[in-house]
Each structure stands twice: as C-alpha cells, then as structure tokens.
C-alpha cells in the first residue's frame, strides 16, 4: 500500500493539474505488493494443507494398524488377569475340597474313637449314640463348612493373594505341549524302552549261555 507521504504528493499534484510520475508506479508497486502478499499468505497454507493431507493419507494404514495393535494389547492385558484369577480360584477350590476331605476323615475318626470311651458316653450320651454312617455325614458337613471359611479368609489375605497371583502369572507364561507333541514324545519313549528291553534281554541270554559253558565244563 502507498504511504501517507505519497498520498499527500498525489493530492498536491492533482490540485496543480499535473500528476507526479512516481504516483502510478507507486500504485502499481503497491498493488503488486498486495498481490504478492496475498499470494504468499495463501500459497503456504494450501501447500501445508496438501502436505497434511498427504501425511494423513500416508499415515492412515499405519495409524490404523497401530490402533488395532493397541486394541489387541488391551484385550490381551484384560485377558491376562482373567487367566491368572482362573488359576488362583481353581487352586483355592481344590485346596478347599482336599481340606474338607482330610478334615472330615479326621473328625470322623476322632468322633468314633471318643464314642468308645466310657467318660465320653457318660458326658455326652446323645453324641456318642450317633450311628457310624451318620457320624461320617455330619463330619463331612462340618469339615466342608470349616474348609470354606478357612479358604475364604485365606483368599482375602493380601500377602497370600500376591503370592498366588505371581505363581499364576508364571504359569500363564508356560508353553504347554500340543497333543501332537505329546503323542510323538510318547511314541519315542515307548520305542526307546522296547529297544532297551530287547537289548538287555539278549545280553542276559548271552551271558547266561557263556556262564553255562564255563561252569558246565567244570573249568
């Protein structure tokens, strides 16, 4: 744009009737400057928009692949605790069953032994008079209740849960053999055992034959 001084000169020239030669040139320069400025303002934005579009188009599949990978990692992270909890709960459930069985047998044995004592029969005759089959049933029920209570209290302990979670997480990392691998390994073991048995049997017969010859002749 023309400066204020140039505008003043143009006005003075118009009043005098003769326009200065520099006015048209300055106006042309000003218009060119405005056009260049507008071009400079518009063209970089267009180029940047094109580059951003190209970058978005180039990064589209990669970004989608990264999103899918992140989703799979999230699913794996969510499935990992489920597997760990599954092993932990299975272990506590098995421990509860085993504890109930052992405790039930112990209660039944102690109860039967006490029922044969005279002092126990005199102290609690109703308990001592229970039949042996009913004693086994009652002992199993009592042992089951005790085992459930002890297992739940143990399961809620933070130190025990931390230890069991660590053990379960290590078990998840174990690569278990497939059915085909187990079958092939079993066949190899059977074949090796058969060969070793045949070799030892032949060796035994050979040494029996040699021993018979040596001791049979009397030498």
Short mmCIF file of C-alpha atoms in Angstrom, two decimals:
data_model
loop_
_atom_site.label_atom_id
_atom_site.label_comp_id
_atom_site.label_asym_id
_atom_site.label_seq_id
_atom_site.Cartn_x
_atom_site.Cartn_y
_atom_site.Cartn_z
CA UNK A 1 0.00 0.00 0.00
CA UNK A 2 1.07 3.60 -0.70
CA UNK A 3 2.47 5.53 2.18
CA UNK A 4 0.87 8.62 3.62
CA UNK A 5 3.55 10.86 2.12
CA UNK A 6 2.94 9.52 -1.37
CA UNK A 7 -0.80 10.11 -0.98
CA UNK A 8 -0.16 13.70 0.03
CA UNK A 9 2.06 14.22 -3.01
CA UNK A 10 -0.58 12.71 -5.29
CA UNK A 11 -3.22 15.06 -3.88
CA UNK A 12 -0.96 18.10 -4.38
CA UNK A 13 -0.23 17.01 -7.96
CA UNK A 14 -3.93 16.64 -8.71
CA UNK A 15 -4.54 20.13 -7.37
CA UNK A 16 -1.79 21.55 -9.57
CA UNK A 17 -3.12 19.66 -12.61
CA UNK A 18 -0.07 17.58 -13.19
CA UNK A 19 0.25 14.13 -11.61
CA UNK A 20 3.72 13.06 -10.48
CA UNK A 21 5.32 10.33 -12.43
CA UNK A 22 6.06 8.29 -9.35
CA UNK A 23 2.39 8.00 -8.31
CA UNK A 24 1.32 5.43 -10.89
CA UNK A 25 4.44 3.49 -10.33
CA UNK A 26 3.92 3.54 -6.58
CA UNK A 27 0.30 2.45 -7.02
CA UNK A 28 1.38 -0.36 -9.31
CA UNK A 29 4.08 -1.33 -6.86
CA UNK A 30 1.57 -1.19 -4.06
CA UNK A 31 -0.89 -3.40 -5.94
CA UNK A 32 1.88 -5.84 -6.79
CA UNK A 33 2.95 -5.84 -3.16
CA UNK A 34 -0.60 -6.55 -2.10
CA UNK A 35 -0.92 -9.35 -4.65
CA UNK A 36 2.42 -10.86 -3.69
CA UNK A 37 1.50 -10.62 -0.05
CA UNK A 38 -1.83 -12.31 -0.68
CA UNK A 39 -0.14 -14.99 -2.75
CA UNK A 40 2.40 -15.55 -0.04
CA UNK A 41 -0.35 -15.78 2.55
CA UNK A 42 -2.49 -18.20 0.56
CA UNK A 43 0.03 -20.46 -1.11
CA UNK A 44 1.81 -21.70 2.05
CA UNK A 45 -1.49 -22.57 3.65
CA UNK A 46 -2.52 -24.50 0.57
CA UNK A 47 0.82 -26.29 0.46
CA UNK A 48 0.64 -27.06 4.15
CA UNK A 49 -2.88 -28.35 3.74
CA UNK A 50 -1.72 -30.58 0.89
CA UNK A 51 1.21 -31.85 2.91
CA UNK A 52 -1.04 -32.53 5.91
CA UNK A 53 -3.46 -34.37 3.66
CA UNK A 54 -0.61 -36.44 2.19
CA UNK A 55 0.74 -37.16 5.66
CA UNK A 56 -2.71 -38.20 6.85
CA UNK A 57 -3.14 -40.41 3.80
CA UNK A 58 0.31 -41.93 4.29
CA UNK A 59 -0.14 -42.45 7.99
CA UNK A 60 -3.68 -43.78 7.59
CA UNK A 61 -2.88 -47.54 7.31
CA UNK A 62 -0.05 -47.27 9.82
CA UNK A 63 -2.25 -45.39 12.27
CA UNK A 64 -5.00 -47.93 11.80
CA UNK A 65 -2.52 -50.75 12.34
CA UNK A 66 -1.26 -49.07 15.50
CA UNK A 67 -4.81 -48.66 16.74
CA UNK A 68 -5.51 -52.33 16.06
CA UNK A 69 -2.29 -53.31 17.83
CA UNK A 70 -3.23 -51.17 20.80
CA UNK A 71 -6.65 -52.79 20.86
CA UNK A 72 -5.13 -56.29 20.80
CA UNK A 73 -2.72 -55.32 23.59
CA UNK A 74 -5.64 -54.03 25.64
CA UNK A 75 -7.56 -57.27 25.07
CA UNK A 76 -4.51 -59.32 25.98
CA UNK A 77 -3.98 -57.23 29.11
CA UNK A 78 -7.63 -57.74 30.03
CA UNK A 79 -7.46 -61.48 29.36
CA UNK A 80 -4.24 -61.93 31.33
CA UNK A 81 -5.76 -61.12 34.72
CA UNK A 82 -8.74 -63.35 33.92
CA UNK A 83 -6.44 -66.28 33.27
CA UNK A 84 -4.48 -65.54 36.43
CA UNK A 85 -7.68 -65.37 38.51
CA UNK A 86 -8.85 -68.60 36.94
CA UNK A 87 -5.76 -70.48 38.07
CA UNK A 88 -5.89 -68.88 41.51
CA UNK A 89 -9.55 -69.70 42.05
CA UNK A 90 -9.04 -73.26 40.79
CA UNK A 91 -6.17 -73.70 43.24
CA UNK A 92 -8.19 -72.43 46.19
CA UNK A 93 -11.16 -74.56 45.17
CA UNK A 94 -9.00 -77.67 45.02
CA UNK A 95 -7.42 -76.81 48.35
CA UNK A 96 -10.88 -76.39 49.90
CA UNK A 97 -12.03 -79.79 48.62
CA UNK A 98 -8.86 -81.53 49.80
CA UNK A 99 -9.03 -79.81 53.18
CA UNK A 100 -12.70 -80.74 53.63
CA UNK A 101 -11.96 -84.40 52.79
CA UNK A 102 -8.98 -84.69 55.14
CA UNK A 103 -10.71 -82.80 57.94
CA UNK A 104 -13.87 -84.87 57.54
CA UNK A 105 -11.92 -88.11 57.86
CA UNK A 106 -10.09 -86.76 60.90
CA UNK A 107 -13.32 -85.66 62.62
CA UNK A 108 -14.99 -88.97 61.89
CA UNK A 109 -12.03 -90.94 63.27
CA UNK A 110 -11.76 -88.83 66.42
CA UNK A 111 -15.51 -88.97 66.96
CA UNK A 112 -15.58 -92.75 66.60
CA UNK A 113 -12.64 -93.14 68.95
CA UNK A 114 -14.23 -90.94 71.60
CA UNK A 115 -17.55 -92.76 71.33
CA UNK A 116 -15.83 -95.91 72.56
CA UNK A 117 -14.69 -94.19 75.76
CA UNK A 118 -16.88 -94.54 78.85
CA UNK A 119 -16.31 -91.00 80.10
CA UNK A 120 -17.36 -89.56 76.74
CA UNK A 121 -20.51 -91.72 76.67
CA UNK A 122 -21.43 -90.53 80.13
CA UNK A 123 -20.65 -86.87 79.37
CA UNK A 124 -22.48 -86.59 76.03
CA UNK A 125 -24.55 -89.75 75.51
CA UNK A 126 -26.53 -88.25 72.59
CA UNK A 127 -23.37 -87.53 70.61
CA UNK A 128 -21.82 -90.90 71.43
CA UNK A 129 -25.00 -92.74 70.43
CA UNK A 130 -24.96 -91.43 66.83
CA UNK A 131 -24.61 -94.20 64.24
CA UNK A 132 -21.34 -94.58 62.40
CA UNK A 133 -22.83 -93.64 58.99
CA UNK A 134 -24.42 -90.53 60.46
CA UNK A 135 -21.10 -89.64 62.04
CA UNK A 136 -19.45 -89.72 58.62
CA UNK A 137 -22.17 -87.46 57.15
CA UNK A 138 -22.02 -84.96 60.00
CA UNK A 139 -18.24 -84.95 59.97
CA UNK A 140 -18.22 -84.24 56.21
CA UNK A 141 -20.67 -81.34 56.58
CA UNK A 142 -18.74 -79.83 59.48
CA UNK A 143 -15.45 -80.23 57.64
CA UNK A 144 -16.91 -78.62 54.50
CA UNK A 145 -18.13 -75.57 56.40
CA UNK A 146 -14.80 -75.17 58.18
CA UNK A 147 -12.84 -75.61 54.95
CA UNK A 148 -14.95 -72.98 53.14
CA UNK A 149 -14.49 -70.44 55.95
CA UNK A 150 -10.75 -71.03 56.18
CA UNK A 151 -10.34 -70.87 52.38
CA UNK A 152 -12.26 -67.59 52.08
CA UNK A 153 -10.31 -65.98 54.90
CA UNK A 154 -7.06 -67.13 53.33
CA UNK A 155 -8.15 -65.95 49.89
CA UNK A 156 -8.82 -62.43 51.21
CA UNK A 157 -5.38 -62.03 52.75
CA UNK A 158 -3.30 -59.57 50.66
CA UNK A 159 0.02 -61.38 51.13
CA UNK A 160 -1.45 -64.74 50.10
CA UNK A 161 -3.20 -63.21 47.08
CA UNK A 162 0.01 -61.51 45.96
CA UNK A 163 1.92 -64.79 46.15
CA UNK A 164 -0.78 -66.77 44.33
CA UNK A 165 -1.08 -64.12 41.61
CA UNK A 166 2.67 -64.25 41.00
CA UNK A 167 2.59 -68.05 40.77
CA UNK A 168 -0.41 -67.94 38.40
CA UNK A 169 1.24 -65.30 36.18
CA UNK A 170 4.30 -67.54 35.86
CA UNK A 171 2.08 -70.50 34.98
CA UNK A 172 0.47 -68.47 32.19
CA UNK A 173 3.92 -67.95 30.62
CA UNK A 174 4.46 -71.72 30.41
CA UNK A 175 4.14 -73.10 26.88
CA UNK A 176 2.24 -76.36 27.22
CA UNK A 177 2.90 -79.06 24.59
CA UNK A 178 0.29 -79.80 21.99
CA UNK A 179 -1.45 -83.13 21.51
CA UNK A 180 0.81 -83.95 18.58
CA UNK A 181 3.96 -83.22 20.60
CA UNK A 182 2.74 -85.41 23.48
CA UNK A 183 1.90 -88.26 21.09
CA UNK A 184 5.29 -88.09 19.36
CA UNK A 185 7.15 -87.96 22.67
CA UNK A 186 5.16 -90.92 24.00
CA UNK A 187 5.94 -92.98 20.89
CA UNK A 188 9.64 -92.13 21.22
CA UNK A 189 9.66 -93.20 24.87
CA UNK A 190 7.85 -96.46 24.09
CA UNK A 191 10.21 -97.27 21.21
CA UNK A 192 13.31 -96.47 23.28
CA UNK A 193 12.02 -98.61 26.18
CA UNK A 194 11.31 -101.53 23.82
CA UNK A 195 14.79 -101.34 22.28
CA UNK A 196 16.47 -101.13 25.69
CA UNK A 197 14.41 -104.09 26.99
CA UNK A 198 15.29 -106.22 23.95
CA UNK A 199 18.97 -105.32 24.26
CA UNK A 200 19.10 -106.21 27.96
CA UNK A 201 17.21 -109.46 27.35
CA UNK A 202 19.62 -110.54 24.60
CA UNK A 203 22.59 -109.53 26.74
CA UNK A 204 21.22 -111.55 29.65
CA UNK A 205 20.74 -114.64 27.47
CA UNK A 206 24.25 -114.23 26.07
CA UNK A 207 25.88 -114.05 29.47
CA UNK A 208 23.73 -116.97 30.68
CA UNK A 209 24.94 -119.03 27.73
CA UNK A 210 28.58 -118.08 28.34
CA UNK A 211 28.26 -118.77 32.08
CA UNK A 212 26.67 -122.15 31.36
CA UNK A 213 29.52 -123.14 29.10
CA UNK A 214 32.19 -122.03 31.58
CA UNK A 215 30.69 -123.53 34.71
CA UNK A 216 29.18 -126.52 32.93
CA UNK A 217 32.59 -127.86 31.88
CA UNK A 218 33.92 -127.56 35.42
CA UNK A 219 36.74 -125.18 34.49
#
